[in-house]
Each structure stands twice: as structure tokens, then as C-alpha cells.
XYZ file of C-alpha atoms in Angstrom:
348
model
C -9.743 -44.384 -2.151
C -7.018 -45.629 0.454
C -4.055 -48.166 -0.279
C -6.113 -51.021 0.616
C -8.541 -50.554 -2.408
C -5.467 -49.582 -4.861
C -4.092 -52.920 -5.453
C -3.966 -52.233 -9.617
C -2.135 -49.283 -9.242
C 0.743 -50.595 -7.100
C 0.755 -53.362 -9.316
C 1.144 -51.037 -12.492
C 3.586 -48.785 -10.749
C 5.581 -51.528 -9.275
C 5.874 -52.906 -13.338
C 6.859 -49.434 -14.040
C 9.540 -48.455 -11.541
C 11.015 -52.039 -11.955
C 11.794 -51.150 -15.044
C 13.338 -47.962 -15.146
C 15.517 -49.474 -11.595
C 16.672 -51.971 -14.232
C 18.228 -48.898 -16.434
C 21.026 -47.861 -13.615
C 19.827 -44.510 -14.415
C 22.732 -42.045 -13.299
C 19.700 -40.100 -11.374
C 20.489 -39.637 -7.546
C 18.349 -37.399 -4.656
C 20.090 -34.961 -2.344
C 18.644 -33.344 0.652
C 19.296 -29.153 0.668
C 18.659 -28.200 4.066
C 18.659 -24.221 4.252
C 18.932 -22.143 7.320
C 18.908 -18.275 7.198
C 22.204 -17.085 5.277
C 23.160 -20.716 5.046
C 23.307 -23.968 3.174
C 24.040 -27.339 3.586
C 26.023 -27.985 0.416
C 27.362 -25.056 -2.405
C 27.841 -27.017 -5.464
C 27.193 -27.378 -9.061
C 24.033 -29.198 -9.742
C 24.495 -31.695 -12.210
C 22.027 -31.521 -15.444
C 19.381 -31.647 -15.552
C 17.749 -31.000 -12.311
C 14.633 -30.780 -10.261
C 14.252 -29.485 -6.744
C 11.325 -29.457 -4.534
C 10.574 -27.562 -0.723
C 9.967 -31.113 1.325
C 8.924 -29.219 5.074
C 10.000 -26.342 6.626
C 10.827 -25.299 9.998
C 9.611 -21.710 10.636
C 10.671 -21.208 14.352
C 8.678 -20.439 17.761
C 5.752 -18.071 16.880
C 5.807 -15.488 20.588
C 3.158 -13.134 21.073
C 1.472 -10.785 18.909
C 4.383 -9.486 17.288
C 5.597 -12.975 16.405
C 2.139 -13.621 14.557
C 2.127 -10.340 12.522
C 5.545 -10.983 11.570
C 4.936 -14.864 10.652
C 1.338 -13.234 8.677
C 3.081 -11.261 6.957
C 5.901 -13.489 5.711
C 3.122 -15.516 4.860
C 1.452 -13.102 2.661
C 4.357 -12.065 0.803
C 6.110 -15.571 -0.069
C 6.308 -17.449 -3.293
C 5.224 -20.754 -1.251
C 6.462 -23.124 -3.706
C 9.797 -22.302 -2.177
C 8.442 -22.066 1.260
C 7.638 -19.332 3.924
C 10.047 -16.225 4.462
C 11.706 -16.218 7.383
C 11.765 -20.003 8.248
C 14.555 -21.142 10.327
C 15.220 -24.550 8.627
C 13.840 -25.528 5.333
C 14.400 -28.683 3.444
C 14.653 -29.461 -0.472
C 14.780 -32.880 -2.519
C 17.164 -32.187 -5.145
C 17.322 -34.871 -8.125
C 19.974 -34.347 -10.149
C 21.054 -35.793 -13.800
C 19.632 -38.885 -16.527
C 16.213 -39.846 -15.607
C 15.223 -36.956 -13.843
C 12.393 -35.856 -15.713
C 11.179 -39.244 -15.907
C 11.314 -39.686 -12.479
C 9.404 -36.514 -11.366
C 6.515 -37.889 -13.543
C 6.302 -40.937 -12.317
C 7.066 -39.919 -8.671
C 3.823 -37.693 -8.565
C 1.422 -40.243 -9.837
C 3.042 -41.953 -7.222
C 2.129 -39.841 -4.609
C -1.488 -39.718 -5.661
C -1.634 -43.647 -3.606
C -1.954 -41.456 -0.718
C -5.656 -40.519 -0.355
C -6.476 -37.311 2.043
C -6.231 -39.368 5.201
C -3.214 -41.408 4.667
C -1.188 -38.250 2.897
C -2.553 -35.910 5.999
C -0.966 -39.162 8.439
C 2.089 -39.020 6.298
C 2.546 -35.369 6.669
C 1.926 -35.269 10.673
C 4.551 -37.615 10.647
C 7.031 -35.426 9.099
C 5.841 -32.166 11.119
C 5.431 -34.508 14.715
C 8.791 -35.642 14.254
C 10.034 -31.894 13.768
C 8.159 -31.044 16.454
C 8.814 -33.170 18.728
C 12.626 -32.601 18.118
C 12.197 -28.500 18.899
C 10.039 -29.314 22.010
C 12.920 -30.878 23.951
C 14.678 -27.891 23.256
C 12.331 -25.783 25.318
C 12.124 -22.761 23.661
C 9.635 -19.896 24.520
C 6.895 -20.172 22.137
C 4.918 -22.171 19.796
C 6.803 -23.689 17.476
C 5.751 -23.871 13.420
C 6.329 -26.608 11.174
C 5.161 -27.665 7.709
C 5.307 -30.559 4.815
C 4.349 -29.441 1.843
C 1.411 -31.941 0.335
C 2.166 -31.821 -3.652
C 2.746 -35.285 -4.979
C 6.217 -35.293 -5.776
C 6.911 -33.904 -2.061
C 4.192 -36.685 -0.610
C 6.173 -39.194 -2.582
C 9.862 -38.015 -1.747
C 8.668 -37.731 2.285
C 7.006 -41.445 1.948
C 10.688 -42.812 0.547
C 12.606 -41.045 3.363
C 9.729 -42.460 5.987
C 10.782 -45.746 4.285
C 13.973 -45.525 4.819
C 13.861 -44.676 8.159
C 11.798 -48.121 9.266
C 14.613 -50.112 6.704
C 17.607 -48.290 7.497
C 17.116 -46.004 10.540
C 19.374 -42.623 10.095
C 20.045 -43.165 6.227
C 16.724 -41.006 5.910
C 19.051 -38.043 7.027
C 21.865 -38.149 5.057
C 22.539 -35.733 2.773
C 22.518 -38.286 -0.479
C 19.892 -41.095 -0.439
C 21.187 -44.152 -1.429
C 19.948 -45.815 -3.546
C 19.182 -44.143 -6.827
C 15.237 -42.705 -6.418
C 13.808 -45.474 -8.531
C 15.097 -48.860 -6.868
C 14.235 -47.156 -3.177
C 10.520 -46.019 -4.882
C 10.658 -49.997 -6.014
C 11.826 -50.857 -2.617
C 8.796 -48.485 -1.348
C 6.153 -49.800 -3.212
C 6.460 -53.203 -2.779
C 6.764 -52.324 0.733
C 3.120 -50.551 0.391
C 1.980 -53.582 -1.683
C 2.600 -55.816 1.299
C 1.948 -53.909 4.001
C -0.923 -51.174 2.534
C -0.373 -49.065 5.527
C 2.597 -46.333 6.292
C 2.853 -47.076 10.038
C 5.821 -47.124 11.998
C 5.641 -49.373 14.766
C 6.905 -50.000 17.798
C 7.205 -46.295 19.152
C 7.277 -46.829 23.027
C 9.908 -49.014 24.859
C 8.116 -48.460 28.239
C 5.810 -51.728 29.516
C 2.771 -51.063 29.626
C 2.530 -52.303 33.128
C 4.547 -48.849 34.172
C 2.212 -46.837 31.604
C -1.320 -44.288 32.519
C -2.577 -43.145 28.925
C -4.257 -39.931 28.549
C -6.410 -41.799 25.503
C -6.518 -45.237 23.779
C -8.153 -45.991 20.560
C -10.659 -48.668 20.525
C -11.355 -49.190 16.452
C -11.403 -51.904 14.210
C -8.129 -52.323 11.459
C -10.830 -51.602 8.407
C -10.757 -47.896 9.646
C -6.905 -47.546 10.769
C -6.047 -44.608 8.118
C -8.329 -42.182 9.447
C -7.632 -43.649 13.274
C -3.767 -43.396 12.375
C -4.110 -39.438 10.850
C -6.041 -39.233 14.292
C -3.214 -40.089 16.583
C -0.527 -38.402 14.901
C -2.177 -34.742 14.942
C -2.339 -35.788 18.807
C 1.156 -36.582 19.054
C 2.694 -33.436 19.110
C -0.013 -32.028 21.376
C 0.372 -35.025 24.049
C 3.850 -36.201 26.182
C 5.474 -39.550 24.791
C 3.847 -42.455 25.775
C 0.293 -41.029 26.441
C -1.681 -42.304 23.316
C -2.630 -46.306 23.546
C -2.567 -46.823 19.868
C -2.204 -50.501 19.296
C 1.016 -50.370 16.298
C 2.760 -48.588 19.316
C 3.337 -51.619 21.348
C 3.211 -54.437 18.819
C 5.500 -56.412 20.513
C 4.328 -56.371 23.486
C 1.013 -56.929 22.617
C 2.138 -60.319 20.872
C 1.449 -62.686 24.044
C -0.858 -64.716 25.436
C -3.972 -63.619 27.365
C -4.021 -60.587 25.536
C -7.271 -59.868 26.089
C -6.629 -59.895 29.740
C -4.310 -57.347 29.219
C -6.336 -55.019 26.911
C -9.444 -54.774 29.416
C -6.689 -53.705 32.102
C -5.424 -51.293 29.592
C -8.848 -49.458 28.707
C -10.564 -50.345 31.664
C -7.835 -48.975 34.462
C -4.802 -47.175 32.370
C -6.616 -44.762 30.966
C -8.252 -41.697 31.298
C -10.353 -41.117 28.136
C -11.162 -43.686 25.562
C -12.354 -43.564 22.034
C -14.344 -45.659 20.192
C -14.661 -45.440 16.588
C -17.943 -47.129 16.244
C -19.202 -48.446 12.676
C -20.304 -51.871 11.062
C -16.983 -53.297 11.332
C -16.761 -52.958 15.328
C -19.691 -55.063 16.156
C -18.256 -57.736 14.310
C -14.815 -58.235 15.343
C -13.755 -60.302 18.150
C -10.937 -57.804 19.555
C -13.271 -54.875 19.430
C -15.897 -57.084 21.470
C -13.052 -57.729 24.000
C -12.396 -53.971 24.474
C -16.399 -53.113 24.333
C -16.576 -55.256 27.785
C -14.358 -53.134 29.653
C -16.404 -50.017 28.010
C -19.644 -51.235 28.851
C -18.118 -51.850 32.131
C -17.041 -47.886 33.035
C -20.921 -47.334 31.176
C -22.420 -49.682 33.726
C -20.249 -47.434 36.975
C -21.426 -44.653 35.385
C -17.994 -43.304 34.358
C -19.418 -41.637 31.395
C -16.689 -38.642 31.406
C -14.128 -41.836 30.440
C -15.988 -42.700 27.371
C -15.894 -40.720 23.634
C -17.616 -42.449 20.280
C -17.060 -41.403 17.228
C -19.060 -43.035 14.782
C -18.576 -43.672 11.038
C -21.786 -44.951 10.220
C -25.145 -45.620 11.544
C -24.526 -49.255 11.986
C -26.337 -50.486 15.434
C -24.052 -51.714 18.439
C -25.168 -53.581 21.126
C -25.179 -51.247 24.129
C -24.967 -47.936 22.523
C -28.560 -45.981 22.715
C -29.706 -43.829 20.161
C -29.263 -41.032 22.326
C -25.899 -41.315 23.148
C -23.377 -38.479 21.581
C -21.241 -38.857 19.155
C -18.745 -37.376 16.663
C -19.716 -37.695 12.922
C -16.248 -38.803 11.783
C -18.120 -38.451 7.839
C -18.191 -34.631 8.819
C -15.133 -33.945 10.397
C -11.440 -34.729 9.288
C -9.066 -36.281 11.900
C -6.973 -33.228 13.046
C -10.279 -31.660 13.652
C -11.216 -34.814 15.636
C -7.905 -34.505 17.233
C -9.019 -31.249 18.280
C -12.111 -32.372 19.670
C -10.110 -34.965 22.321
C -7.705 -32.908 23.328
C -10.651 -30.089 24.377
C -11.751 -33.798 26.134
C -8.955 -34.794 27.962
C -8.482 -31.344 29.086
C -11.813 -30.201 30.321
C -11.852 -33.891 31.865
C -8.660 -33.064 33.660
C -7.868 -29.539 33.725
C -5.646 -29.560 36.068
């Protein structure tokens, strides 16, 4: 069951964390980050304490050698602490009054997420890790996980709030405020919002921009669209994906619809459309469907994917028209699927 559907819960959790925020507990949450033969901080933990592996780092996987020896670091780890070997790991550490309290509540927290929205909120954490390594150019193919228990779902979600409410306070080494007014702070956010997107990624026009894909879906299915572009992310260059939260601001103008056809009908070289119920009704989808039934009617079929989540009819599409069955397949392997797309469309 996504956010949208879990309005109760927030409510109930909102009631609870309010009042435990209203305590002051003397609780606060620390970031470990561990590299091989190192720490970031040698102290005394205050009493009493919980820590938790948040994502881990492992390093560029080269050649056969490097995949036995990642295998077999693999087999022989205690995972709850992470994978042997890993270049950079990172812990949430909660330390002193309130912390057993908090560890409770923080896991039913992180049950809000359902599997799409916590497999989005963990491609976040792993894209952005990624993403960071790939500028550094280093031979190989670099490894990164988030580890998807509650408490560590619920910890990543406050630091991915932080970082849209306070960019760069999401990487100091003690998170301000105390865990329970930012998991207040975070779940009002969610009640509001019922989404965990970050927006506003690009700072390139669009006028300057040729997109490898853009997503043509209606807002009732943006979890499982969402999941969908992030697993692409790391696989794609910066400022490839047209993904609408991307470029919120400059899609708030006038004559947008002029600008969307232009978009999907001449900036890009693959589009998707996540077809269902909900996309035949919608104005903006209609908009977009024009330009698609457009490259259909020029015959520019290799252009076009649909990916349907229901058997809902659509004006245009045949019965015998392909399709992925997004009720079969999750969205990394969907990711998977347009990237074997966009590179047998342009192999090159």
C-alpha cells in the first residue's frame, strides 16, 4: 500500500512522535563512517545505544579476480554489519534516553515505505554514491548498497529529508535535531507531500537538452515511475532522463503543452508510456499522447516503449501492440529493459 493510501498511519505516527519531541529526550543520531583500518570518530558511546549499517561502499569490482574476491567476502560476512572488504561503510548511531523507544517507533516508521517507494528511496542513496565514485573515474564497476531494514529505511528517509530542508546538514557527523522532532519534521513532510521526490535536479534549459528517455505517465502511478528512473540514473549521464519533478520550475509557464510535444516529440530518443486507466483520462497525458501518436503515424516505432499496468483500452493503441507487464516486473527490472532499448536503438 503506498503513502498515498496511508493517511491513518501518518496521522497516528505524527500523534506519536509529537509527543515523545515534546519530552526533549537527551537521544541524539551520529553518523560512523568506516573505511578500512579507520574511523570517523573513537569515542565513548553514551548509554544506552543502538547502531545500525545505513549503505556501504564496497569499491570498483575489476575482472574475474575482483568478483571472486567480492563472492567470497560476500559469503563469509555477518551482513548485519555489512560486506567484508568494503571501502566506505556508514552507521546511524543513537546514543542515550529514548533510544529504545525510538528504534521501535522508527521501524514501524519505515514500514510507510511500500516495496516501490523503499526500492526509490534506496536507489537514491546508492545513485547518489554512485554517481559521486563515477566522476572519479576509476577502472571498474563500482558497488554500492543501502541496507532495506526499517530502522535503516527510516534513518536514510530523515537524512533524504534533510538534505531537501537543509542541504549538507544530511552529512554531518551529528544530526541536528534530536531523531524524534526531525522524524516529526519528516512525517508531516510525507503527510503533505505523500511522495519522497527531490526536485529540481537539472539546471540546464531544456531548450539546450536531447534526452535519451522521457516518461510519459500519469501522477496516480509516480512511485513505481519514480523507482523506475532512479535505477536508470546511475546507468545514464546527467541530464538524459525527462522525468517531469526534474524540471519543475521550468515546466511552471505558460504554453506548456507547447513545450512538452517539442520535448517528446523532437528531444528525445526513446519514450515511455506507462499506459493504464488513469492515462486516458488525464488532460496532460492526452497532450503528450499527440506527439506519440504523431512518431506512430511517421512510423517511428523504434521511438516508442509502453508499459502497461492494466488492461484499460487507449485510444490508438491496438491490441497487438507490445508491451511490458509492469504487474510482472519490478522497476529496476523495467529499468533494465530500457536501457537494453536505448542501446540496441543506438548502439553506437
Amino acid at each position: 500500500m503506498p503513502l498515498a493510501e496511508k493517511t491513518d498511519e501518518l496521522k497516528r505516527l505524527i500523534q506519536a512522535f509529537e509527543a515523545e519531541a515534546r519530552q526533549f529526550h537527551a537521544l541524539t543520531l551520529s553518523l560512523l563512517y568506516v573505511k578500512q583500518g579507520s574511523v570517523s570518530f573513537d569515542r565513548v558511546l553514551a548509554k544506552p545505544n543502538h547502531a545500525i549499517m545505513l549503505w556501504q561502499y564496497y569499491g570498483a569490482i575489476q575482472g574475474d579476480r575482483g568478483v571472486a574476491s567480492f563472492a567470497k567476502n560476500l559469503q563469509t560476512s555477518d551482513l548485519k554489519w555489512g560486506i567484508r572488504g568494503a571501502e566506505l561503510t556508514c552507521f546511524g548511531v543513537l546514543e542515550g534516553e529514548g533510544c529504545e523507544l525510538f528504534v521501535r517507533m522508527a521501524q514501524r516508521a519505515g514500514t510507510l515505505f511500500d516495496q516501490v517507494e523503499a526500492t526509490s528511496l534506496k536507489s537514491r542513496v546508492v545513485g547518489e554514491i554512485l554517481d559521486a565514485e563515477s566522476k572519479r573515474r576509476a577502472p571498474g564497476k563500482p558497488a554500492a548498497a543501502s541496507n532495506d531494514n526499517p530502522l535503516a529505511l527510516w534513518l536514510n528517509y530523515l537524512l533524504f529529508h534533510l538534505s531537501l530542508t537543509n542541504p549538507g546538514r544530511e552529512k554531518a557527523q551529528r544530526i541536528d535535531p534530536d531523531p524524534f522532532t526531525l522524524s516529526l519534521l519528516a512525517l508531516e513532510r510525507l503527510y503533505m507531500d505523500r511522495s519522497i521526490e527531490k526536485v529540481d535536479r537539472s539546471a540546464q534549459p531544456l531548450s539546450a537538452l536531447r534526452f535519451k528517455v522521457a516518461m510519459s505517465f500519469p501522477g496516480e502511478r509516480r512511485p513505481y515511475v519514480s523507482a523506475t528512473v532512479d535505477a536508470l540514473r546511475s546507468q545514464l549521464p546527467p541530464d538524459s532522463i525527462f522525468y517531469d519533478y526534474d524540471f519543475q520550475a521550468q515546466l511552471a509557464r505558460p504554453n506548456l503543452d507547447v513545450v512538452l510535444q517539442d520535448v517528446y516529440r523532437n528531444k528525445s530518443d526513446l519514450i515511455v508510456i506507462f499506459l493504464c486507466d488513469e492515462y486516458a483520462q488525464k488532460q496532460w497525458c492526452g497532450l503528450e499522447w499527440r506527439a506519440v501518436r504523431d512518431l506512430i503515424k511517421s512510423k517511428s516505432d523504434d521511438q516508442i516503449m509502453f508499459v502497461r499496468f492494466d488492461d484499460a483500452p487507449v485510444d490508438g493503441v491496438l491490441s497487438i501492440d507490445g508491451y511490458i507487464d509492469a504487474r510482472a516486473h519490478a522497476p529496476d527490472k523495467l529499468a533494465e529493459f530500457i536501457l537494453q532499448r536505448i542501446q540496441t536503438s543506438n548502439p553506437q
